[in-house]
XYZ file of C-alpha atoms in Angstrom:
750
model
C 7.075 -32.446 12.492
C 10.392 -30.684 13.159
C 9.130 -27.495 11.516
C 5.928 -27.581 13.570
C 7.792 -28.133 16.833
C 10.289 -25.349 16.126
C 7.489 -22.925 15.287
C 5.504 -23.779 18.416
C 8.618 -23.389 20.567
C 9.374 -20.007 19.040
C 5.902 -18.425 18.992
C 3.630 -18.427 22.018
C -0.030 -17.469 22.137
C -0.542 -14.391 24.310
C -4.030 -13.341 25.340
C -5.946 -15.685 23.014
C -6.377 -18.799 25.157
C -10.178 -18.731 25.247
C -10.387 -18.091 21.523
C -7.954 -20.929 20.793
C -10.060 -23.409 22.774
C -13.254 -22.240 21.061
C -11.641 -22.547 17.647
C -10.340 -26.036 18.400
C -13.822 -27.153 19.449
C -15.283 -25.673 16.280
C -12.705 -27.488 14.171
C -13.702 -30.859 15.596
C -17.348 -30.347 14.616
C -17.101 -28.647 11.220
C -16.125 -29.571 7.689
C -15.456 -26.005 6.527
C -14.626 -22.999 8.733
C -13.965 -19.416 7.652
C -11.812 -17.215 9.859
C -11.699 -13.501 9.167
C -10.440 -10.173 10.461
C -8.622 -7.124 9.122
C -5.041 -7.357 7.897
C -2.438 -7.595 10.655
C -4.722 -8.771 13.457
C -2.993 -12.160 13.559
C -5.348 -14.529 11.733
C -2.656 -16.587 10.017
C -0.580 -16.952 13.185
C -3.682 -17.885 15.152
C -4.626 -20.598 12.629
C -1.062 -21.794 12.149
C -0.781 -22.541 15.844
C -3.833 -24.827 15.718
C -2.552 -26.307 12.469
C 0.862 -27.165 13.909
C -0.672 -28.482 17.130
C -2.709 -30.931 15.063
C 0.438 -31.988 13.193
C 2.209 -32.504 16.513
C -0.725 -34.489 17.894
C -0.805 -36.719 14.818
C 2.930 -37.341 15.066
C 2.507 -38.332 18.713
C -0.348 -40.669 17.801
C 1.748 -42.443 15.199
C 4.586 -42.672 17.680
C 2.236 -44.432 20.081
C 1.127 -46.760 17.282
C 4.752 -47.707 16.656
C 5.212 -48.325 20.358
C 2.106 -50.545 20.339
C 3.493 -52.513 17.399
C 6.822 -53.009 19.196
C 4.945 -54.170 22.276
C 2.967 -56.590 20.091
C 6.188 -58.173 18.857
C 7.690 -58.421 22.326
C 4.768 -60.302 23.901
C 4.306 -63.000 21.247
C 6.360 -65.432 23.330
C 4.691 -64.567 26.636
C 2.658 -67.250 28.454
C -0.592 -65.321 28.088
C 0.369 -63.768 24.782
C -3.086 -64.171 23.210
C -4.635 -61.918 25.859
C -1.755 -59.430 25.552
C -2.044 -59.389 21.753
C -5.751 -58.588 22.019
C -4.977 -55.747 24.427
C -2.319 -54.372 22.069
C -4.655 -54.653 19.088
C -7.455 -52.840 20.909
C -5.027 -50.086 21.912
C -3.808 -49.765 18.321
C -7.291 -49.196 16.909
C -8.208 -46.873 19.746
C -5.243 -44.660 18.899
C -6.219 -44.623 15.216
C -9.717 -43.479 16.101
C -8.315 -40.625 18.209
C -6.022 -39.273 15.442
C -7.905 -36.402 13.752
C -6.036 -36.115 10.454
C -3.682 -38.117 8.270
C -2.520 -35.375 5.896
C -1.997 -31.635 6.138
C -1.913 -28.881 3.534
C -1.420 -25.108 3.773
C -1.799 -22.906 0.680
C -1.123 -19.159 0.532
C -3.434 -18.075 -2.280
C -1.665 -16.223 -5.084
C -3.356 -13.528 -7.140
C -4.660 -13.417 -9.743
C -6.211 -16.693 -8.608
C -5.499 -19.782 -10.720
C -7.181 -23.044 -9.757
C -4.511 -25.221 -11.367
C -1.684 -23.451 -9.515
C -3.692 -23.658 -6.314
C -4.322 -27.404 -6.650
C -0.695 -28.041 -7.524
C 0.506 -26.206 -4.388
C -2.024 -28.023 -2.233
C -1.120 -31.420 -3.630
C 2.584 -30.877 -2.969
C 1.816 -29.964 0.644
C -0.530 -32.891 1.165
C 1.992 -35.299 -0.373
C 5.550 -34.294 0.576
C 6.782 -37.414 -1.219
C 5.828 -35.766 -4.523
C 7.863 -32.619 -3.876
C 11.267 -34.116 -4.666
C 9.933 -35.677 -7.845
C 8.358 -32.358 -8.813
C 11.599 -30.444 -8.306
C 13.321 -32.730 -10.805
C 10.509 -32.664 -13.369
C 10.300 -30.497 -16.481
C 7.549 -27.989 -17.249
C 6.434 -27.889 -13.614
C 4.569 -31.203 -13.947
C 4.093 -33.313 -10.835
C 5.478 -36.752 -11.488
C 2.750 -39.304 -12.169
C -0.101 -36.804 -11.696
C -2.064 -35.836 -14.790
C -4.817 -33.808 -13.136
C -3.852 -32.089 -9.826
C -7.402 -30.766 -9.345
C -8.925 -34.236 -9.564
C -6.172 -35.665 -7.382
C -6.821 -33.077 -4.644
C -10.533 -33.824 -4.761
C -9.769 -37.496 -4.205
C -7.617 -36.765 -1.164
C -10.191 -34.430 0.393
C -13.005 -36.905 -0.225
C -11.346 -40.147 0.851
C -8.686 -39.200 3.404
C -8.692 -37.199 6.598
C -6.942 -33.996 5.563
C -6.661 -30.646 7.328
C -6.370 -27.908 4.704
C -5.790 -24.186 5.314
C -6.525 -21.747 2.478
C -4.913 -18.437 3.460
C -5.645 -15.200 1.605
C -8.930 -15.849 -0.184
C -10.295 -12.569 -1.539
C -13.679 -13.356 -3.048
C -16.566 -15.774 -2.907
C -15.915 -16.487 -6.588
C -12.528 -17.951 -5.699
C -14.102 -20.140 -3.038
C -16.832 -21.267 -5.451
C -14.155 -22.427 -7.899
C -12.407 -24.427 -5.191
C -15.637 -25.849 -3.794
C -17.132 -26.859 -7.147
C -13.986 -28.568 -8.385
C -12.340 -29.932 -5.258
C -14.629 -29.776 -2.220
C -18.052 -30.754 -3.530
C -19.954 -33.606 -1.947
C -19.198 -35.390 1.329
C -15.650 -34.906 2.561
C -13.545 -36.754 5.091
C -11.459 -33.599 5.470
C -11.684 -30.227 7.206
C -10.990 -26.931 5.438
C -10.119 -23.599 7.072
C -10.524 -20.473 4.921
C -8.590 -17.389 6.123
C -9.608 -14.003 4.716
C -9.403 -10.268 5.406
C -12.841 -9.627 3.939
C -16.047 -10.160 5.882
C -17.875 -10.474 2.562
C -15.900 -13.647 1.818
C -17.095 -15.310 5.026
C -18.830 -18.535 4.052
C -22.366 -17.923 5.274
C -23.457 -21.567 5.250
C -20.468 -22.689 7.297
C -19.241 -21.813 10.791
C -17.070 -18.690 10.868
C -14.670 -17.386 13.474
C -13.817 -13.708 13.795
C -10.418 -12.843 15.260
C -11.099 -9.133 14.777
C -11.528 -8.810 18.535
C -9.201 -5.945 19.372
C -10.065 -2.472 18.126
C -8.365 -1.722 14.793
C -7.084 1.632 15.952
C -5.451 0.050 18.991
C -3.548 -2.369 16.757
C -2.453 0.434 14.451
C -1.248 2.572 17.358
C 1.467 -0.001 18.038
C 3.194 1.195 14.865
C 4.337 -2.292 13.892
C 6.892 -2.277 16.724
C 7.226 -5.790 18.227
C 7.974 -4.469 21.731
C 4.864 -2.310 21.755
C 2.645 -5.021 20.278
C 3.846 -7.503 22.874
C 3.340 -5.004 25.705
C -0.194 -4.157 24.564
C -1.045 -7.848 24.178
C 0.342 -8.551 27.637
C -1.827 -5.863 29.212
C -4.930 -7.189 27.486
C -4.069 -10.789 28.394
C -4.322 -9.882 32.067
C -7.928 -8.749 31.618
C -10.014 -11.825 32.318
C -13.582 -10.494 32.494
C -14.923 -11.350 29.050
C -18.170 -9.404 29.469
C -16.210 -6.164 29.940
C -13.830 -6.806 27.032
C -15.225 -4.017 24.865
C -14.930 -1.482 27.686
C -11.388 -2.622 28.460
C -10.255 -2.210 24.850
C -11.972 1.182 24.545
C -10.353 2.388 27.755
C -6.899 1.274 26.681
C -7.360 2.814 23.248
C -8.277 6.228 24.648
C -5.372 6.213 27.102
C -2.889 4.211 25.067
C 0.286 6.132 25.889
C -0.649 6.719 29.527
C -1.263 2.994 29.979
C 2.093 2.045 28.479
C 4.022 4.718 30.362
C 2.485 4.223 33.801
C 1.313 0.610 34.086
C 3.788 -1.286 36.317
C 3.089 -4.485 34.403
C 4.714 -3.163 31.232
C 8.126 -4.571 30.366
C 11.100 -2.312 31.104
C 12.096 -2.342 27.429
C 9.061 -0.155 26.694
C 10.307 2.430 29.181
C 13.669 2.306 27.422
C 11.859 2.998 24.135
C 10.097 6.019 25.624
C 13.414 7.254 26.977
C 15.062 6.965 23.569
C 12.201 8.766 21.812
C 12.234 11.652 24.284
C 16.006 11.992 24.109
C 16.053 11.832 20.321
C 13.149 14.192 19.643
C 14.003 16.811 22.246
C 17.809 16.608 22.469
C 19.839 14.653 19.904
C 17.662 14.965 16.791
C 19.240 17.334 14.230
C 17.583 20.740 14.256
C 16.722 20.497 10.566
C 14.928 17.154 11.009
C 13.001 17.729 14.250
C 10.311 20.058 12.836
C 9.780 17.686 9.899
C 9.136 14.790 12.298
C 6.820 16.722 14.589
C 4.974 18.346 11.687
C 4.232 15.003 10.044
C 3.299 13.350 13.339
C 0.985 16.144 14.455
C -0.856 16.919 11.230
C -1.514 13.385 9.968
C -2.583 10.395 12.110
C -0.742 7.109 11.901
C -3.434 5.401 9.852
C -3.742 8.108 7.169
C -1.997 7.599 3.831
C -0.211 10.660 2.508
C 1.598 11.187 -0.752
C 5.318 11.661 -0.352
C 5.407 14.666 -2.668
C 2.524 16.338 -0.847
C 4.434 16.094 2.413
C 7.749 17.309 1.007
C 6.229 20.307 -0.767
C 4.488 21.234 2.491
C 7.849 21.094 4.253
C 9.258 23.419 1.607
C 6.363 25.870 1.937
C 6.665 25.907 5.739
C 10.383 26.601 5.533
C 11.394 23.323 7.176
C 13.316 22.368 4.040
C 15.371 25.172 2.543
C 17.831 25.752 -0.267
C 21.486 25.147 0.556
C 24.670 25.767 -1.393
C 24.547 22.472 -3.291
C 20.905 21.389 -3.088
C 17.457 22.853 -3.610
C 14.821 22.838 -0.876
C 13.010 20.084 -2.757
C 16.130 17.898 -2.899
C 16.803 18.463 0.793
C 13.200 17.527 1.540
C 13.731 14.211 -0.243
C 16.821 13.618 1.902
C 14.889 14.369 5.079
C 12.176 11.953 4.007
C 14.748 9.232 3.346
C 16.142 9.748 6.837
C 12.690 9.279 8.381
C 12.253 6.054 6.416
C 15.593 4.791 7.735
C 14.447 5.578 11.290
C 11.153 3.719 10.623
C 9.263 6.889 11.496
C 7.686 6.756 8.040
C 6.283 3.477 6.753
C 4.475 1.953 3.790
C 0.689 1.859 4.045
C -0.338 -1.809 4.426
C -2.343 -1.916 1.183
C 0.236 -0.048 -0.851
C 3.418 -1.024 -2.628
C 6.322 1.121 -3.739
C 6.178 2.066 -7.367
C 9.691 3.341 -7.749
C 13.057 1.768 -7.314
C 13.716 2.755 -3.724
C 11.722 2.467 -0.520
C 12.775 6.005 0.339
C 10.924 7.182 -2.797
C 7.608 5.536 -1.921
C 4.604 7.229 -3.492
C 2.401 6.789 -0.424
C 3.492 6.761 3.185
C 2.186 6.759 6.730
C 3.661 8.232 9.858
C 4.512 5.498 12.325
C 1.340 5.381 14.429
C 3.252 4.883 17.668
C 5.325 7.985 16.948
C 2.130 9.902 16.197
C 0.562 8.834 19.492
C 3.719 9.739 21.388
C 3.959 13.225 19.886
C 0.311 14.205 20.365
C 0.315 12.879 23.939
C 3.159 15.186 25.029
C 2.270 18.112 27.295
C 1.103 21.250 25.540
C 4.156 23.087 26.866
C 6.479 20.750 24.952
C 4.563 21.446 21.762
C 4.907 25.181 22.140
C 8.558 24.919 23.177
C 9.241 23.401 19.763
C 7.320 26.261 18.094
C 5.120 23.757 16.279
C 1.845 24.827 17.884
C -0.579 22.435 16.193
C -4.189 22.455 17.350
C -6.969 20.198 16.117
C -10.743 20.430 15.875
C -12.277 16.978 16.319
C -15.210 15.245 18.030
C -13.947 16.470 21.423
C -13.907 20.146 20.378
C -17.427 21.122 21.401
C -16.880 24.250 23.535
C -15.272 27.644 22.900
C -11.885 28.112 24.553
C -9.078 30.654 24.433
C -6.445 27.893 24.380
C -7.083 27.178 20.706
C -4.408 29.173 18.978
C -1.166 28.500 17.225
C 0.479 28.143 13.844
C -1.217 25.053 12.412
C -4.917 24.181 12.425
C -6.273 20.742 11.513
C -10.040 20.353 11.067
C -10.983 16.695 11.260
C -13.968 15.098 9.589
C -15.356 14.112 12.994
C -15.764 17.739 14.120
C -19.409 18.890 14.128
C -18.712 22.227 12.325
C -19.779 24.486 15.193
C -19.261 28.075 14.016
C -19.271 29.436 17.580
C -16.321 27.227 18.468
C -14.553 28.198 15.241
C -15.009 31.926 15.842
C -13.437 31.581 19.299
C -10.086 30.594 17.773
C -7.211 33.061 17.596
C -5.986 32.969 13.974
C -3.459 35.802 14.267
C -0.461 33.459 14.056
C -1.975 30.797 11.792
C 0.362 29.569 9.041
C -1.331 26.391 7.790
C -4.875 25.051 7.488
C -5.611 21.384 6.767
C -9.231 20.304 6.332
C -10.768 16.830 6.214
C -14.432 16.170 5.514
C -17.008 18.836 4.715
C -15.936 22.373 3.815
C -17.754 25.362 5.309
C -17.567 28.851 3.820
C -16.514 30.422 7.149
C -13.319 28.325 7.295
C -11.435 31.191 5.600
C -11.640 34.700 7.032
C -9.902 38.072 7.076
C -7.898 36.969 10.122
C -6.019 34.294 8.162
C -4.042 36.435 5.746
C -0.709 35.013 6.934
C -1.524 31.433 5.905
C 1.163 29.844 3.735
C -0.240 26.307 3.446
C -3.840 25.498 2.520
C -4.312 21.751 2.146
C -7.846 20.791 1.099
C -6.998 17.389 -0.303
C -9.149 15.741 2.362
C -12.316 17.671 1.460
C -15.356 15.445 0.826
C -17.946 18.101 -0.057
C -18.915 21.748 0.201
C -16.020 23.424 -1.644
C -17.193 25.166 -4.820
C -15.891 27.721 -7.304
C -17.169 30.733 -5.311
C -15.293 29.542 -2.223
C -12.109 29.195 -4.252
C -12.489 32.733 -5.615
C -12.875 34.078 -2.078
C -9.904 32.309 -0.561
C -7.582 33.280 -3.418
C -8.390 36.941 -2.872
C -7.807 36.688 0.879
C -4.798 34.375 1.105
C -2.259 36.152 -1.078
C 0.719 34.733 0.840
C -0.023 31.115 0.004
C 2.963 28.982 -0.928
C 1.119 25.662 -1.024
C -2.407 25.036 -2.310
C -3.824 21.548 -2.841
C -7.345 21.024 -4.174
C -6.678 17.477 -5.317
C -9.878 15.453 -5.613
C -12.269 18.400 -5.121
C -14.588 17.476 -7.981
C -16.919 20.460 -7.514
C -14.138 22.831 -8.554
C -14.555 23.522 -12.291
C -12.506 26.676 -12.836
C -9.303 28.212 -11.553
C -10.191 31.893 -11.057
C -8.163 34.655 -12.627
C -7.560 35.967 -9.114
C -4.905 33.258 -8.803
C -2.547 35.878 -10.259
C -2.423 37.400 -6.766
C -0.653 34.304 -5.388
C 2.797 35.635 -6.244
C 4.476 33.478 -3.565
C 2.825 30.216 -4.650
C 5.250 27.322 -5.082
C 2.887 24.318 -5.193
C -0.478 24.100 -6.962
C -2.192 20.714 -7.082
C -5.548 20.648 -8.909
C -5.318 17.046 -10.057
C -8.584 15.065 -10.120
C -10.719 18.192 -9.957
C -13.093 19.164 -12.781
C -10.709 21.825 -14.097
C -9.817 21.200 -17.743
C -8.277 24.565 -18.638
C -5.767 26.813 -16.885
C -6.302 30.593 -17.062
C -3.679 32.874 -18.554
C -3.184 34.283 -15.051
C -1.269 31.114 -14.178
C 1.714 32.494 -16.089
C 1.971 35.350 -13.560
C 3.220 33.077 -10.767
C 7.016 33.409 -10.962
C 7.796 31.114 -8.012
C 5.599 28.188 -9.082
C 7.652 24.988 -8.939
C 5.086 22.206 -8.757
C 1.957 22.165 -10.943
C -0.182 19.021 -11.067
C -3.444 18.951 -13.025
C -5.715 16.606 -14.965
C -9.468 16.167 -14.935
C -10.860 13.505 -12.590
C -12.409 10.294 -13.855
C -15.594 8.754 -12.527
C -13.670 6.469 -10.208
C -12.468 9.322 -8.024
C -14.319 9.966 -4.793
C -13.467 12.371 -1.975
C -10.937 11.326 0.577
C -11.986 10.231 4.008
C -9.878 9.963 7.069
C -10.467 6.283 7.641
C -8.061 3.480 8.377
C -7.521 2.544 4.756
C -5.727 4.526 2.085
C -8.363 6.206 0.017
C -8.765 5.194 -3.633
C -7.776 8.683 -4.595
C -4.314 8.118 -3.206
C -3.829 4.529 -4.282
C -1.196 3.739 -6.854
C -2.772 1.153 -9.078
C -1.710 1.024 -12.655
C -5.314 1.165 -13.839
C -5.673 4.599 -12.265
C -2.796 6.056 -14.230
C -3.972 4.540 -17.489
C -7.497 5.906 -17.133
C -6.552 9.383 -15.831
C -5.258 10.647 -19.169
C -7.327 13.840 -19.550
C -4.701 16.574 -19.431
C -5.566 20.252 -19.001
C -5.255 22.900 -21.670
C -2.583 25.441 -20.807
C -2.303 29.038 -22.033
C 0.467 30.543 -24.075
C 3.248 31.934 -21.925
C 3.839 28.797 -19.885
C 7.532 29.290 -20.662
C 7.521 32.196 -18.180
C 7.278 29.704 -15.298
C 11.008 29.074 -15.295
C 11.052 27.730 -11.722
C 8.882 24.726 -12.648
C 10.393 21.334 -11.868
C 7.105 19.339 -11.987
C 4.447 19.839 -14.670
C 1.563 17.648 -15.796
C -0.670 16.443 -17.127
C -0.988 18.981 -19.975
C -2.994 18.389 -23.150
C -0.871 18.779 -26.275
C -3.698 17.968 -28.700
C -5.505 21.251 -27.999
C -5.653 24.035 -30.560
C -2.478 25.728 -29.344
C -0.785 22.436 -28.488
C 2.108 22.870 -30.919
C 2.937 26.292 -29.507
C 2.870 24.929 -25.978
C 5.247 22.120 -26.933
C 7.575 24.729 -28.407
C 7.504 26.657 -25.121
C 8.354 23.524 -23.145
C 11.902 23.752 -24.492
C 12.507 26.801 -22.314
C 11.498 25.072 -19.073
C 14.962 23.633 -18.643
C 14.574 23.001 -14.897
C 11.834 20.413 -15.419
C 12.460 17.145 -13.608
C 9.009 15.581 -14.050
C 6.675 16.010 -17.028
C 3.319 14.502 -18.022
C 1.802 15.130 -21.464
C -1.327 13.732 -23.126
C -2.581 13.896 -26.707
C 0.683 13.155 -28.512
C -0.015 12.126 -32.123
C 1.653 12.031 -35.516
C 0.825 15.727 -36.073
C 2.539 17.130 -32.983
C 5.078 14.361 -32.377
C 7.965 16.273 -33.982
C 7.422 19.295 -31.747
C 7.140 17.018 -28.734
C 10.315 15.132 -29.642
C 12.183 18.395 -30.061
C 11.004 19.606 -26.650
C 12.030 16.403 -24.880
C 15.458 16.518 -26.495
C 15.964 19.965 -24.930
C 15.045 18.912 -21.377
C 18.358 17.395 -20.346
C 17.570 17.286 -16.594
C 14.288 15.393 -16.986
C 14.022 12.434 -14.583
C 10.410 11.316 -15.085
C 8.354 11.362 -18.292
C 4.738 10.199 -18.685
C 3.178 10.266 -22.151
C -0.399 9.452 -23.150
C -0.361 8.732 -26.875
C -3.422 9.213 -29.061
C -5.192 6.050 -30.166
C -4.666 6.945 -33.811
C -0.942 6.791 -33.203
C 1.387 4.956 -35.557
C 4.673 3.222 -35.101
C 7.722 5.397 -34.734
C 5.803 8.343 -33.299
C 8.470 8.996 -30.653
C 11.496 8.082 -32.713
C 12.175 11.755 -33.382
C 13.686 12.267 -29.925
C 17.287 12.670 -31.039
C 18.791 13.295 -27.605
C 16.760 11.494 -24.939
C 17.343 12.838 -21.415
C 20.280 10.849 -20.043
C 19.075 11.323 -16.444
C 15.646 9.838 -17.145
C 14.792 7.330 -14.411
C 11.073 6.751 -15.047
C 9.329 6.400 -18.420
C 5.604 5.707 -18.894
C 3.987 5.287 -22.309
C 0.185 4.929 -22.164
C -2.560 4.279 -24.726
C -0.028 3.499 -27.407
C -1.324 1.411 -30.290
C 2.242 0.685 -31.322
C 4.067 -2.560 -31.749
C 7.693 -1.669 -31.108
C 9.832 0.177 -28.619
C 11.244 3.663 -29.247
C 14.577 3.309 -31.024
C 16.391 5.382 -28.388
C 15.341 3.388 -25.341
C 18.697 1.602 -25.159
C 20.361 4.992 -24.555
C 18.614 5.445 -21.196
C 21.386 4.247 -18.919
C 19.714 5.717 -15.806
C 16.274 4.219 -16.473
C 14.997 2.230 -13.494
C 11.216 2.208 -13.981
C 9.417 1.478 -17.253
C 5.663 1.365 -17.862
C 4.581 0.271 -21.360
C 1.187 0.079 -23.063
C 1.647 -1.637 -26.439
C 0.130 -4.058 -28.909
C 2.973 -6.541 -28.690
C 6.589 -7.019 -27.698
C 8.939 -9.237 -29.655
C 11.558 -11.503 -28.152
C 14.169 -9.006 -29.360
C 12.339 -6.225 -27.514
C 12.450 -8.246 -24.319
C 16.181 -8.807 -24.644
C 16.626 -5.100 -25.341
C 14.756 -4.320 -22.136
C 16.830 -6.945 -20.368
C 19.967 -4.945 -21.098
C 18.576 -1.995 -19.138
C 19.133 -1.758 -15.382
C 15.403 -1.792 -14.654
C 14.078 -2.248 -11.150
C 10.390 -2.111 -12.068
C 8.758 -3.091 -15.353
C 5.034 -2.830 -16.047
C 3.603 -4.285 -19.233
C 0.082 -3.671 -20.499
C -0.279 -5.600 -23.755
C -3.262 -5.450 -26.097
C -2.474 -8.066 -28.763
C -4.220 -8.438 -32.065
C -6.747 -11.242 -32.395
C -5.060 -14.625 -32.626
C -1.702 -13.446 -31.257
C -0.105 -14.876 -28.149
C 2.435 -13.612 -25.655
C 5.281 -16.013 -25.013
C 8.436 -15.397 -23.017
C 11.220 -17.862 -23.655
C 13.407 -17.835 -20.572
C 16.794 -19.461 -20.748
C 17.975 -21.315 -17.625
C 19.672 -19.042 -15.153
C 21.185 -19.323 -11.721
C 19.497 -22.161 -9.835
C 19.615 -20.131 -6.624
C 18.010 -17.075 -8.194
C 14.400 -16.392 -9.006
C 15.306 -13.882 -11.690
C 15.056 -14.792 -15.398
C 18.725 -14.304 -16.116
C 18.294 -15.284 -19.733
C 16.332 -12.078 -20.261
C 18.639 -9.949 -18.153
C 16.764 -7.810 -15.596
C 19.307 -8.305 -12.776
C 17.425 -5.930 -10.439
C 13.903 -6.349 -11.751
C 10.889 -6.455 -9.481
C 7.768 -7.340 -11.491
C 4.824 -5.283 -10.196
C 2.136 -5.759 -12.840
C 1.601 -7.621 -16.076
C -1.775 -6.455 -17.318
C -3.674 -8.096 -20.150
C -6.643 -6.526 -21.900
C -7.341 -9.842 -23.658
C -6.740 -13.448 -22.725
C -3.077 -14.091 -23.460
C -1.202 -17.355 -23.227
C 2.018 -16.773 -21.297
C 4.724 -19.413 -21.559
C 7.795 -19.104 -19.373
């Protein structure tokens, strides 16, 4: 009751009054309700308010019952006590009939879904008296309860319970709950909260809180002040029939509405003042173009790889070499600064896969910052020498005002060649394309382009187009074809790209690099590897595209490295290389050449086996600056294949071993004092292996275990600090467990 009251006092409902009343009415009439909407729209808060209000109402009812009982005792000695007693008794039963629920339970569904864990959590919430007994029990058993699933079913069937199931992801999960705990007539009400419309329970009432346009929500950038201001403006709109028009109008003029509407709180004006002062006055000169470049090129709801952004900064000259740091290192520092300022954020569906938030694999520009930058007057844009212009659904007529240094072609643009030909390309330095590629996108007038980013291409780009653009754009420093599956060959004309620093052909259909690749002396970043069937072109929608997601399954399946020509050792500027195929005919020679690439910081190699393992081990021992190593081992591999690495790189921070049919760790792993991220694919780990890993200062550990038939995985965890959730008995003082994948059913005992 205290928790409910404190929550209700702290959080107020703004702009949802009609919906709250409708939901409350629905709750009184229904046994099961599903409530859905996209992530972040406020479903859980919306439901929790109704949930706590019911708890508060029930507490008030019981308080009245106690008052009735006290009154009953006081009037026993009254002259007309029999009449008074009858009145008190009638009042008592009337109150009981009014009370909606006797017990309450809220469960945040964990994944992967486990019915036993779910029922245990629900039972502890329905019966707070069991919680203390459970905390003192061994083996996580609830005192006196043999079957939590059966016990929950009994409560839902026989007692008036209000249950909220938050985070259901599939109808299969609901079917498990329904068949085991909610089948037959129930005295209870169940609310299912989900992000997925497909999970909506078709046979039961459903309530959609996805009322406000998604893009409008995202434009707030996660800033509480902005969210509250936007909600306040919408709350004042009372004509329900015009709601869609109101939201559309506010979405199209988002910044104008916030800046000019007198009803907006003064704190929003303070925020605008700070942003203008920072961006145009106090922001360091080296950081300002990085901020404006990111905010202008990519919208706030588009997921972008961190490395893609930084290498673009380098190519544009926004991040340069200094006395003590390379341009790449400075770019990483700039990125970290933007994260600290909350100008760069995690995509909602993504998680960091390295040991620091500032090293996130995927990022998004803060959507509010993006809206602010693109809404500034054109004169401000040109004053900063950024000069970004965009072709989108509004670009339907020729105009002489389309000129500048950076062109973005959005997927929504209708590909009107007349409009395109009206553009002045004389000063163009970068071209970024989303959606369909057209052959006229590259012309003789674009010879000064330094950045060509085609990672957002969905169709239309073929080998002939690539041949043409490589002949025309000889000054390119950055070229990304990532995900362009219709590209099968890298033309020999790539030798003309003498200034090229970044080449990303990962997830294309290229499986062999031409010998001309060795003629690119400034190449620093080379990513390759043939695409699997799961890769589809990127779209500029609100969700991160699967091609840029960071699931472990993606890395494990994308093991097809490219064949590289002899002479790769001539690319002495390389700091990132992979994935290359070492099992090819000249694989041993290539591994020998790797020794000479002493500036390598990140390396990915596939096809390591017992035949080439010695050459590979020798190469790795020579790369003393290596920070990240990914190895795809052949399936015919045997134990000890990597034990030949006599001097493992002491600066190695990330190690990934995939497809390894091995049953023990490399003998040198305990020498990796800097290792923070470890990804293992093995048959089995022993208890000794786990303690060995526990001695490392790991922040992230991924295990993918493929045990032999009849074997089980058991972790024996010694008691640790009662106030810590970390398994101190195994070490791992900084560990954050991201994935524990199992190819077979494994019994895990903790």
